[in-house]
Coordinates of C-alpha atoms in Angstrom, one line a residue:
M490 CA 145.3 123.4 108.7
R491 CA 145.3 124.4 112.3
A492 CA 147.9 123.0 114.7
P493 CA 146.9 119.9 116.6
R494 CA 145.3 120.3 120.0
P495 CA 145.4 117.8 122.8
D496 CA 141.6 117.5 123.0
I497 CA 141.2 116.8 119.2
P498 CA 142.3 113.4 117.9
E499 CA 144.8 113.7 115.0
A500 CA 143.9 112.2 111.7
I501 CA 144.7 108.5 111.6
D502 CA 146.1 106.7 108.6
P503 CA 143.1 104.8 107.4
E504 CA 145.3 102.1 105.7
A505 CA 146.4 101.0 109.1
V506 CA 142.8 100.3 110.3
S507 CA 141.0 99.3 107.1
P508 CA 140.5 95.9 105.5
S509 CA 143.4 96.7 103.3
A510 CA 145.7 95.9 106.1
P511 CA 147.0 92.3 106.8
Y512 CA 144.5 89.5 106.1
R513 CA 142.8 91.8 103.7
A514 CA 141.2 89.0 101.6
L515 CA 139.8 87.3 104.7
K516 CA 138.4 90.5 106.1
Q517 CA 136.9 91.5 102.8
F518 CA 135.2 88.0 102.5
G519 CA 133.8 88.4 106.0
L520 CA 132.4 91.9 105.2
V521 CA 130.9 90.6 101.9
L522 CA 129.3 87.7 103.9
L523 CA 127.9 90.1 106.5
C524 CA 126.4 92.3 103.8
A525 CA 125.1 89.4 101.8
A526 CA 123.4 88.0 104.9
W527 CA 121.8 91.4 105.7
V528 CA 120.5 91.7 102.1
A529 CA 119.1 88.2 101.9
L530 CA 117.4 88.0 105.3
G531 CA 113.7 88.9 105.1
I532 CA 113.5 88.7 101.3
A533 CA 111.5 85.4 101.2
G534 CA 109.4 83.3 103.5
H535 CA 106.4 85.6 104.2
D536 CA 103.3 86.8 102.4
P537 CA 103.1 90.4 101.0
W538 CA 102.7 92.9 103.9
K539 CA 101.1 96.3 103.6
T540 CA 101.7 98.9 102.5
E541 CA 104.2 99.2 99.6
D542 CA 105.1 95.6 99.6
A543 CA 101.5 94.5 99.0
T544 CA 100.8 97.1 96.4
S545 CA 104.0 96.6 94.5
I546 CA 103.7 92.8 94.5
G547 CA 100.1 93.0 93.4
V548 CA 101.0 95.3 90.5
A549 CA 104.1 93.2 89.6
T550 CA 102.0 90.0 89.6
E551 CA 99.4 91.5 87.3
M552 CA 102.1 92.8 85.0
S553 CA 103.7 89.4 84.8
D554 CA 100.4 87.7 84.0
S555 CA 99.4 90.2 81.3
G556 CA 102.9 90.8 79.8
D557 CA 102.1 94.5 79.7
Y558 CA 105.1 96.4 81.0
V559 CA 103.8 99.9 80.0
V560 CA 100.6 100.3 81.9
P561 CA 100.8 99.1 85.6
R562 CA 97.5 97.7 86.9
L563 CA 96.2 97.2 90.4
A564 CA 93.3 94.8 90.8
G565 CA 92.4 95.3 87.1
E566 CA 92.6 99.1 87.1
A567 CA 95.3 101.2 85.5
Y568 CA 97.6 102.3 88.3
V569 CA 100.0 105.1 87.2
P570 CA 100.8 107.3 90.3
R571 CA 104.4 106.2 89.8
P572 CA 106.6 105.0 86.9
P573 CA 106.9 101.2 86.7
L574 CA 110.5 100.2 87.3
A575 CA 109.9 98.5 90.7
Y576 CA 106.9 96.7 89.2
M577 CA 108.8 95.7 86.1
G578 CA 111.7 94.3 88.1
G579 CA 109.3 92.3 90.2
A580 CA 107.5 91.0 87.1
V581 CA 110.7 89.9 85.5
A582 CA 111.8 88.1 88.7
I583 CA 108.4 86.4 88.7
D584 CA 108.8 85.3 85.1
L585 CA 112.2 83.9 85.8
F586 CA 111.8 82.3 89.2
S587 CA 108.2 81.5 89.8
P588 CA 107.9 78.5 89.9
P589 CA 109.7 77.1 91.8
L590 CA 109.4 80.1 94.1
Q591 CA 106.1 81.4 95.3
T592 CA 105.1 84.5 93.3
H593 CA 105.7 87.0 96.1
N594 CA 109.0 85.5 97.1
A595 CA 110.2 85.6 93.5
A596 CA 109.2 89.2 93.1
R597 CA 111.3 90.2 96.1
L598 CA 114.4 88.8 94.5
V599 CA 114.7 92.1 92.7
V600 CA 114.8 93.8 96.1
A601 CA 117.9 91.9 97.0
L602 CA 119.5 93.0 93.7
A603 CA 118.6 96.6 94.3
L604 CA 119.9 96.5 97.8
A605 CA 123.2 94.9 96.7
L606 CA 123.6 97.5 94.0
T607 CA 122.9 100.3 96.4
L608 CA 125.6 99.1 98.8
I609 CA 128.1 98.6 95.9
A610 CA 127.4 102.1 94.4
T611 CA 127.8 103.7 97.9
A612 CA 131.1 101.8 98.4
Y613 CA 132.5 102.9 95.0
A614 CA 131.4 106.5 95.6
S615 CA 133.2 106.5 99.0
R616 CA 136.3 105.0 97.4
E617 CA 136.3 107.7 94.7
L618 CA 135.8 110.5 97.1
N619 CA 137.9 109.4 100.1
G620 CA 140.2 106.6 99.0
R621 CA 140.2 102.9 99.0
A622 CA 140.4 102.6 102.8
F623 CA 137.0 104.2 103.1
R624 CA 135.0 102.0 100.8
W625 CA 133.6 99.7 103.4
L626 CA 132.7 102.2 106.2
P627 CA 129.6 103.8 104.7
V628 CA 128.4 100.4 103.7
L629 CA 128.6 99.1 107.3
I630 CA 126.9 102.3 108.4
L631 CA 124.0 101.7 106.0
V632 CA 123.7 98.1 107.0
G633 CA 123.7 99.2 110.7
S634 CA 121.1 102.0 110.1
I635 CA 118.0 101.2 112.2
G636 CA 115.7 102.8 109.6
F637 CA 117.1 100.9 106.7
W638 CA 116.5 97.3 107.6
D639 CA 112.7 96.9 107.4
R640 CA 111.7 99.5 104.8
A641 CA 114.6 98.5 102.5
H642 CA 113.6 94.8 102.4
V643 CA 110.2 95.4 100.6
L644 CA 109.4 95.9 97.0
S645 CA 108.8 99.6 96.8
P646 CA 109.4 102.6 94.4
E647 CA 111.3 104.3 97.2
L648 CA 114.0 101.6 97.2
F649 CA 114.6 102.1 93.5
M650 CA 114.8 105.9 94.1
T651 CA 117.4 105.1 96.7
L652 CA 119.4 103.0 94.2
G653 CA 119.2 105.8 91.7
V654 CA 120.5 108.4 94.2
A655 CA 123.4 106.1 95.2
I656 CA 124.4 105.6 91.6
G657 CA 124.0 109.4 91.0
V658 CA 126.3 110.1 93.9
W659 CA 128.9 107.8 92.4
G660 CA 128.6 109.7 89.1
L661 CA 129.2 113.0 90.9
A662 CA 132.2 111.6 92.6
L663 CA 133.6 110.3 89.3
A664 CA 133.0 113.6 87.6
L665 CA 136.3 115.2 88.9
R666 CA 138.5 112.4 87.5
R667 CA 136.5 110.9 84.6
P668 CA 133.9 113.5 83.4
A669 CA 132.2 111.3 80.7
A670 CA 131.9 108.2 82.9
G671 CA 130.7 110.4 85.8
G672 CA 128.1 111.9 83.5
L673 CA 126.9 108.5 82.3
S674 CA 126.6 107.3 85.9
L675 CA 124.8 110.4 87.0
G676 CA 122.4 110.1 84.1
L677 CA 121.8 106.4 84.9
G678 CA 121.1 107.3 88.5
I679 CA 118.6 110.1 87.4
A680 CA 116.9 107.6 85.1
I681 CA 116.6 104.9 87.7
A682 CA 115.3 107.3 90.3
F683 CA 112.8 108.7 87.8
L684 CA 111.6 105.3 86.6
G685 CA 111.4 104.1 90.2
N686 CA 109.5 106.9 91.9
G687 CA 109.0 109.9 89.6
F688 CA 110.6 113.3 89.6
L689 CA 111.6 113.5 93.3
G690 CA 114.9 111.6 93.1
P691 CA 116.0 113.3 89.9
L692 CA 115.1 116.7 91.3
W693 CA 117.5 116.0 94.3
L694 CA 120.3 114.9 92.0
V695 CA 119.9 117.8 89.5
L696 CA 119.7 120.4 92.3
T697 CA 122.9 119.0 93.9
A698 CA 124.7 119.1 90.5
L699 CA 123.6 122.7 90.0
I700 CA 124.7 123.8 93.5
L701 CA 128.1 122.2 93.5
P702 CA 129.8 124.9 91.3
A703 CA 129.2 127.3 94.2
C704 CA 131.2 125.0 96.5
G705 CA 134.6 125.1 94.9
T706 CA 136.5 125.8 91.7
E707 CA 136.9 122.1 90.9
W708 CA 133.3 122.2 89.7
R709 CA 133.7 125.4 87.7
T710 CA 135.5 123.7 84.9
R711 CA 134.9 122.6 81.3
A712 CA 135.3 119.0 82.5
Y713 CA 132.4 119.4 84.9
L714 CA 130.3 120.9 82.1
V715 CA 131.0 117.8 80.1
T716 CA 129.7 115.7 83.0
A717 CA 126.5 117.8 83.2
V718 CA 125.8 117.6 79.5
V719 CA 126.4 113.8 79.4
A720 CA 124.2 113.3 82.5
L721 CA 121.4 115.4 81.0
V722 CA 121.5 113.7 77.6
S723 CA 121.8 110.1 79.0
G724 CA 119.3 110.7 81.8
V725 CA 116.6 112.0 79.4
L726 CA 117.2 109.3 76.8
L727 CA 116.9 106.6 79.4
S728 CA 113.9 108.1 81.1
L729 CA 111.8 109.0 78.0
P730 CA 110.8 105.6 76.6
W731 CA 108.2 104.9 79.3
P732 CA 106.3 108.2 79.1
L733 CA 106.4 108.0 75.3
A734 CA 105.1 104.5 75.4
L735 CA 102.4 105.4 77.9
N736 CA 101.3 108.4 75.7
T737 CA 101.2 106.1 72.7
R738 CA 99.0 103.6 74.6
D739 CA 96.6 106.2 76.1
P740 CA 97.3 110.0 76.4
A741 CA 94.8 110.1 79.2
L742 CA 97.0 107.8 81.3
L743 CA 100.0 110.1 80.7
A744 CA 97.9 113.1 81.8
Q745 CA 96.8 111.1 84.8
W746 CA 100.4 110.4 85.8
L747 CA 101.5 114.0 85.2
A748 CA 98.6 115.2 87.4
S749 CA 100.2 113.2 90.3
E750 CA 103.6 115.0 89.8
T751 CA 102.6 118.5 90.6
P752 CA 104.9 121.0 92.4
G753 CA 102.4 120.9 95.3
D754 CA 103.4 117.2 95.9
Y755 CA 106.9 118.3 96.6
V756 CA 106.5 121.7 98.3
S757 CA 103.5 122.2 100.6
W758 CA 102.9 125.9 100.0
L759 CA 102.6 125.3 96.3
G760 CA 99.6 123.0 96.9
N761 CA 96.9 122.4 99.4
G762 CA 98.9 120.2 101.8
H763 CA 100.6 121.0 105.1
A764 CA 104.3 120.2 105.8
E765 CA 105.2 118.3 109.0
P766 CA 108.8 119.2 109.7
W767 CA 108.6 117.9 113.2
Y768 CA 107.8 114.5 111.9
Y769 CA 111.3 114.1 110.6
A770 CA 112.9 115.9 113.5
R771 CA 111.3 113.2 115.8
N772 CA 112.0 110.2 113.7
L773 CA 115.4 110.9 112.1
T774 CA 117.1 110.5 115.5
W775 CA 116.5 106.7 115.4
F776 CA 116.0 106.3 111.7
A777 CA 119.6 107.5 110.9
W778 CA 121.2 105.9 113.9
P779 CA 124.2 105.3 114.2
A780 CA 125.1 107.7 111.4
L781 CA 123.6 110.7 113.2
P782 CA 126.1 110.9 116.1
L783 CA 129.0 110.2 113.7
L784 CA 127.7 113.0 111.5
L785 CA 127.5 115.4 114.5
W786 CA 131.1 114.5 115.4
L787 CA 132.2 115.3 111.8
L788 CA 130.5 118.7 111.9
W789 CA 131.9 119.6 115.3
L790 CA 135.4 118.6 114.3
R791 CA 135.5 119.9 110.7
A792 CA 133.6 123.2 111.4
R793 CA 136.5 124.2 113.6
G794 CA 139.0 123.7 110.8
F795 CA 140.5 120.4 111.7
N796 CA 141.4 117.6 109.3
G797 CA 140.7 119.8 106.2
G798 CA 137.6 121.6 107.4
L799 CA 134.4 121.4 105.4
R800 CA 136.0 121.7 102.0
G801 CA 136.7 119.0 99.5
P802 CA 134.5 116.7 97.3
G803 CA 134.2 114.2 100.1
I804 CA 132.3 116.7 102.1
A805 CA 130.7 118.8 99.4
I806 CA 129.0 116.2 97.3
P807 CA 127.2 114.2 100.0
G808 CA 126.8 117.3 102.2
V809 CA 125.0 119.3 99.5
L810 CA 122.8 116.2 98.6
A811 CA 121.9 115.6 102.2
L812 CA 120.9 119.2 102.7
V813 CA 118.8 119.2 99.5
I814 CA 117.0 116.0 100.5
L815 CA 116.4 117.1 104.1
G816 CA 115.3 120.5 103.0
N817 CA 112.8 119.1 100.6
L818 CA 111.5 116.5 103.1
L819 CA 110.8 119.3 105.7
V820 CA 108.5 121.1 103.3
M821 CA 106.8 118.1 101.6
P822 CA 103.1 117.7 102.4
D823 CA 103.3 113.9 102.6
A824 CA 105.5 113.1 105.6
R825 CA 106.6 109.5 105.1
L826 CA 109.8 107.9 106.4
A827 CA 110.0 105.8 103.2
N828 CA 110.8 109.1 101.4
A829 CA 113.8 109.5 103.7
L830 CA 115.5 106.3 102.6
P831 CA 117.8 108.0 100.0
L832 CA 118.9 110.5 102.7
L833 CA 120.8 107.6 104.4
V834 CA 123.2 107.3 101.5
P835 CA 124.8 110.7 101.7
V836 CA 124.6 110.7 105.5
A837 CA 126.5 107.4 105.6
L838 CA 129.2 108.8 103.3
L839 CA 129.6 111.8 105.6
A840 CA 129.4 109.8 108.8
A841 CA 132.3 107.6 107.7
L842 CA 134.8 110.4 107.3
E843 CA 135.8 110.9 110.9
V844 CA 135.2 107.5 112.4
D845 CA 139.0 107.0 112.7
S846 CA 139.5 110.3 114.6
L847 CA 136.6 109.6 117.0
K848 CA 137.7 109.7 120.6
R849 CA 138.3 106.3 121.9
G850 CA 135.9 106.8 124.8
F851 CA 133.1 107.7 122.4
S852 CA 133.8 104.8 120.0
G853 CA 134.1 102.4 123.0
A854 CA 130.8 103.7 124.4
L855 CA 129.1 103.1 121.0
D856 CA 130.7 99.6 120.8
W857 CA 129.6 98.5 124.3
F858 CA 126.2 100.1 123.9
G859 CA 125.7 98.1 120.7
I860 CA 127.1 94.8 122.2
L861 CA 124.9 95.1 125.3
S862 CA 121.8 96.3 123.5
F863 CA 121.9 93.7 120.8
G864 CA 123.0 91.0 123.1
L865 CA 120.2 91.7 125.6
A866 CA 117.7 92.0 122.7
A867 CA 118.8 88.7 121.2
L868 CA 118.6 87.0 124.6
L869 CA 115.1 88.4 125.2
M870 CA 114.0 87.3 121.7
W871 CA 115.2 83.8 122.3
A872 CA 113.6 83.6 125.7
L873 CA 110.3 84.9 124.5
W874 CA 110.3 82.5 121.6
I875 CA 111.1 79.5 123.8
D876 CA 108.4 80.5 126.4
A877 CA 105.8 81.1 123.6
Y878 CA 106.7 77.7 122.0
L879 CA 106.3 75.9 125.3
Y880 CA 103.4 77.7 127.0
G881 CA 101.9 80.1 124.4
M882 CA 102.3 83.9 124.2
P883 CA 101.7 85.5 127.6
A884 CA 99.0 88.2 127.8
D885 CA 101.5 90.9 128.9
V886 CA 103.8 90.2 126.0
A887 CA 100.8 90.2 123.5
R888 CA 99.8 93.6 124.8
L889 CA 103.4 94.8 124.4
F890 CA 103.3 93.7 120.8
R891 CA 99.8 95.3 120.4
D892 CA 98.5 91.9 119.7
T893 CA 94.9 91.3 120.7
E894 CA 95.3 87.5 120.8
E895 CA 97.2 85.8 123.5
G896 CA 98.4 82.2 123.6
Y897 CA 100.1 82.2 120.2
R898 CA 102.5 79.2 119.9
P899 CA 105.1 79.5 117.2
S900 CA 105.8 76.5 115.0
F901 CA 109.2 74.8 114.8
H902 CA 111.1 75.1 111.5
L903 CA 114.5 73.3 111.4
G904 CA 116.0 75.5 108.7
S905 CA 114.9 78.7 110.5
M906 CA 116.2 77.4 113.8
L907 CA 119.6 76.4 112.4
A908 CA 119.9 79.8 110.7
A909 CA 119.0 81.7 113.9
V910 CA 121.5 79.6 116.0
A911 CA 124.2 80.2 113.4
L912 CA 123.6 83.9 113.4
T913 CA 123.7 84.1 117.2
V914 CA 126.9 82.0 117.4
L915 CA 128.6 84.1 114.7
W916 CA 127.7 87.3 116.5
V917 CA 129.1 86.0 119.8
V918 CA 132.4 85.0 118.0
L919 CA 132.6 88.4 116.2
V920 CA 132.2 90.6 119.2
R921 CA 134.3 88.6 121.5
P922 CA 137.0 90.6 123.3
A923 CA 139.6 91.5 120.8
R924 CA 141.7 94.5 119.6
R925 CA 139.3 97.4 119.9
S926 CA 139.2 100.1 117.3
N927 CA 136.8 102.7 116.0
R928 CA 136.1 100.7 112.9
R929 CA 135.6 97.6 114.9
A930 CA 132.8 99.4 116.8
I931 CA 131.0 100.2 113.5
L932 CA 131.5 96.6 112.3
N933 CA 130.1 95.2 115.6
W934 CA 127.1 97.5 115.4
A935 CA 126.3 96.3 111.8
A936 CA 126.7 92.7 113.0
G937 CA 124.3 93.4 115.9
V938 CA 121.7 94.8 113.6
T939 CA 122.1 91.8 111.2
L940 CA 121.7 89.5 114.2
I941 CA 118.4 91.1 115.4
W942 CA 117.1 91.4 111.8
G943 CA 118.1 87.7 111.4
L944 CA 116.1 86.6 114.5
V945 CA 113.1 88.6 113.3
T946 CA 113.2 87.0 109.9
T947 CA 113.8 83.4 111.1
I948 CA 112.3 82.2 114.3
W949 CA 109.9 85.1 114.7
L950 CA 108.9 85.3 111.0
P951 CA 105.9 82.9 111.3
Y952 CA 104.5 85.0 114.1
L953 CA 104.9 88.3 112.2
D954 CA 103.5 86.7 109.1
S955 CA 100.4 85.4 110.9
R956 CA 99.7 89.0 112.2
R957 CA 100.6 91.0 109.1
S958 CA 99.4 88.7 106.3
Y959 CA 95.9 89.1 104.9
R960 CA 95.8 85.6 103.4
W961 CA 93.4 84.1 106.0
T962 CA 91.2 87.2 106.0
V963 CA 90.9 87.3 102.2
E964 CA 90.2 83.6 102.0
A965 CA 87.5 83.8 104.7
A966 CA 85.8 86.7 102.9
A967 CA 86.0 84.9 99.5
R968 CA 84.0 82.0 100.9
H969 CA 81.0 84.3 101.5
V970 CA 81.1 86.1 98.2
P971 CA 77.9 85.6 96.0
P972 CA 78.6 83.2 93.1
Q973 CA 77.3 85.7 90.6
G974 CA 77.5 89.5 90.1
C975 CA 80.2 92.1 90.8
I976 CA 81.4 93.2 94.2
A977 CA 81.5 96.8 95.2
S978 CA 84.0 98.2 97.7
R979 CA 84.1 101.2 100.0
N980 CA 87.2 102.7 101.7
L981 CA 89.3 99.8 100.5
G982 CA 92.9 100.9 100.6
E983 CA 95.3 100.2 97.7
P984 CA 97.3 97.4 99.6
Q985 CA 94.1 95.7 100.6
R986 CA 92.7 95.9 97.0
A987 CA 96.0 94.3 95.8
L988 CA 95.9 91.6 98.4
F989 CA 92.2 90.7 97.8
D990 CA 93.1 90.2 94.2
Y991 CA 96.4 88.4 94.9
F992 CA 95.0 85.8 97.3
S993 CA 91.6 85.2 95.8
G994 CA 91.2 87.0 92.5
L995 CA 88.6 89.2 94.1
R996 CA 88.4 92.5 92.2
T997 CA 86.0 95.1 93.4
V998 CA 84.1 97.9 91.7
R999 CA 85.2 100.9 93.8
E1000 CA 82.4 103.2 94.9
E1001 CA 84.9 106.1 94.6
V1002 CA 85.1 105.4 90.9
D1003 CA 81.6 104.1 90.1
P1004 CA 79.2 105.3 92.8
N1005 CA 76.2 104.2 90.8
N1006 CA 77.2 100.5 90.5
D1007 CA 74.5 97.9 90.9
C1008 CA 76.6 95.1 92.5
P1009 CA 74.9 92.6 94.7
A1010 CA 77.7 92.6 97.3
L1011 CA 79.6 95.4 99.1
L1012 CA 82.9 95.1 100.9
V1013 CA 83.6 97.9 103.4
Q1014 CA 86.9 98.6 105.2
Y1015 CA 86.5 100.1 108.7
G1016 CA 88.9 101.2 111.3
R1017 CA 88.8 100.0 114.9
L1018 CA 85.2 99.2 115.8
S1019 CA 83.6 99.2 119.3
A1020 CA 80.4 97.6 118.0
P1021 CA 79.2 96.1 114.8
P1022 CA 78.5 98.9 112.3
E1023 CA 75.1 99.6 110.9
P1024 CA 74.7 98.0 107.5
P1025 CA 74.0 100.2 104.5
A1026 CA 70.3 100.5 103.5
G1027 CA 69.2 97.4 101.7
F1028 CA 72.2 95.3 102.7
T1029 CA 72.8 92.5 105.2
A1030 CA 76.2 91.6 106.7
V1031 CA 77.2 88.1 105.9
W1032 CA 80.8 88.2 107.0
S1033 CA 83.1 90.3 109.2
G1034 CA 86.8 89.8 109.9
G1035 CA 90.3 91.2 110.1
R1036 CA 93.9 90.1 110.5
R1037 CA 94.8 87.9 113.4
G1038 CA 95.6 89.8 116.5
D1039 CA 94.8 93.2 114.9
D1040 CA 91.7 95.2 115.8
T1041 CA 92.8 98.4 114.1
E1042 CA 90.9 97.6 110.9
R1043 CA 87.9 95.5 110.1
F1044 CA 86.3 94.3 106.9
V1045 CA 82.6 93.6 106.5
L1046 CA 81.0 92.0 103.5
Y1047 CA 77.4 92.9 102.8
V1048 CA 75.0 91.3 100.4
K1049 CA 72.0 93.1 98.9
D1050 CA 68.7 92.1 100.3
K1051 CA 66.4 90.2 97.9
P1052 CA 63.4 92.2 96.8

């Protein structure tokens, strides 16, 4: 190791600044409480929202009603672009907890379970790689990640892929000390990622496992070979039952699923799609905040040979995985931030490594930036809510929210109000002037994110639900549906199909599947309209509508003219 330099902070004993220090039990309880609050907020209390939340809850509801856990169905049609783990989890939760919970709220309970397990697996991976004192830091970084809060609180295949990746990382970390246990964990992670979202997550984990032997002699051993063999066998055995059951039910459905898992779906030049690398370059800056600046500090420090350099399992395992995921995302034809959720796990593990050596000026800047930003944001959210409650939503604020309706007045819910007040008071108490440290800055940031997410999902949730829910739109359309005959649909998206079925039992015959249908009614989804659209030949419009405050999409119901 190089000799210390005055401009480079020396490594700090993490035991002196971690929750393992005095008052460990109390600190750990507080951290568990913070993480539990972050996980629970936003799980219940609102209708299904597009996109993945609506689709997944629709499929899970139908799976629960039918008892068929092999063939997922969306609005009555077989739906197999992805394996069914997310839908199965939602269906089981519905069976267990609905009633008393509403169906969509019950389905999202499995989201809370998946989030909690993701945080636990990340904590154990960090503990295995870097020691007990580092088990909480990557968890707080994940909780504080801007891109994680909204997308991770919906029922989606990508969330289960993220869980599989986190468990797989834990398995790779265990491999050096307990090869068989590491192999089982890696195999379990591969299976969960596969059953959640297909081959993408397993591909990342397998490539990482294959590349690691090039990173050091610790992976070129017989013990690591044992890990690889156990992972391969367990991963295949846990993954095979669903494809085999699907093939037994209907080989055509298996072929349909396999057709959606082509190499061109993962690498643009192997198919007809086009990669959008700049999409991730633009969005990862905020999506991975605050992990990104901490990761840059790690690279700047370790690349110059300080604190052990870039060698060692704590760098190699999450580093290789992060590069594999990022490299694949940059060449994928379907640029979606939901696919980047698993990237946050290895990035958080890396970002936690040099938090303690971060220059006090940098950590102080991050701390005060977070306190001021979240404090001002919370103050603004409270002020806007009070003003809207008393006088209605001002036109300027409605335009800022891209809301086409002004004058909205939020309702008062005692439970939500008490929760919002409690979160605000707890945040003020937590960030009060106290002994400042680098780790305290990360904790304060995570607490600030939890506060804002808490205000969004308590006092502001009725407003968001009124704008993002399709309940009123679907119920209004259902009142104009002819009493007899089928209903055709045109350009109706998957989330919308799921929600029309979920809220009213309205299932359409898609023109994309059956263009020669003879249905007496036709439901068409349009984008933003400047004027009423021309009805199809032989049809008359009987209803038109969309979500409240949203003019970006419009639905029109046509009825066939009588001869």
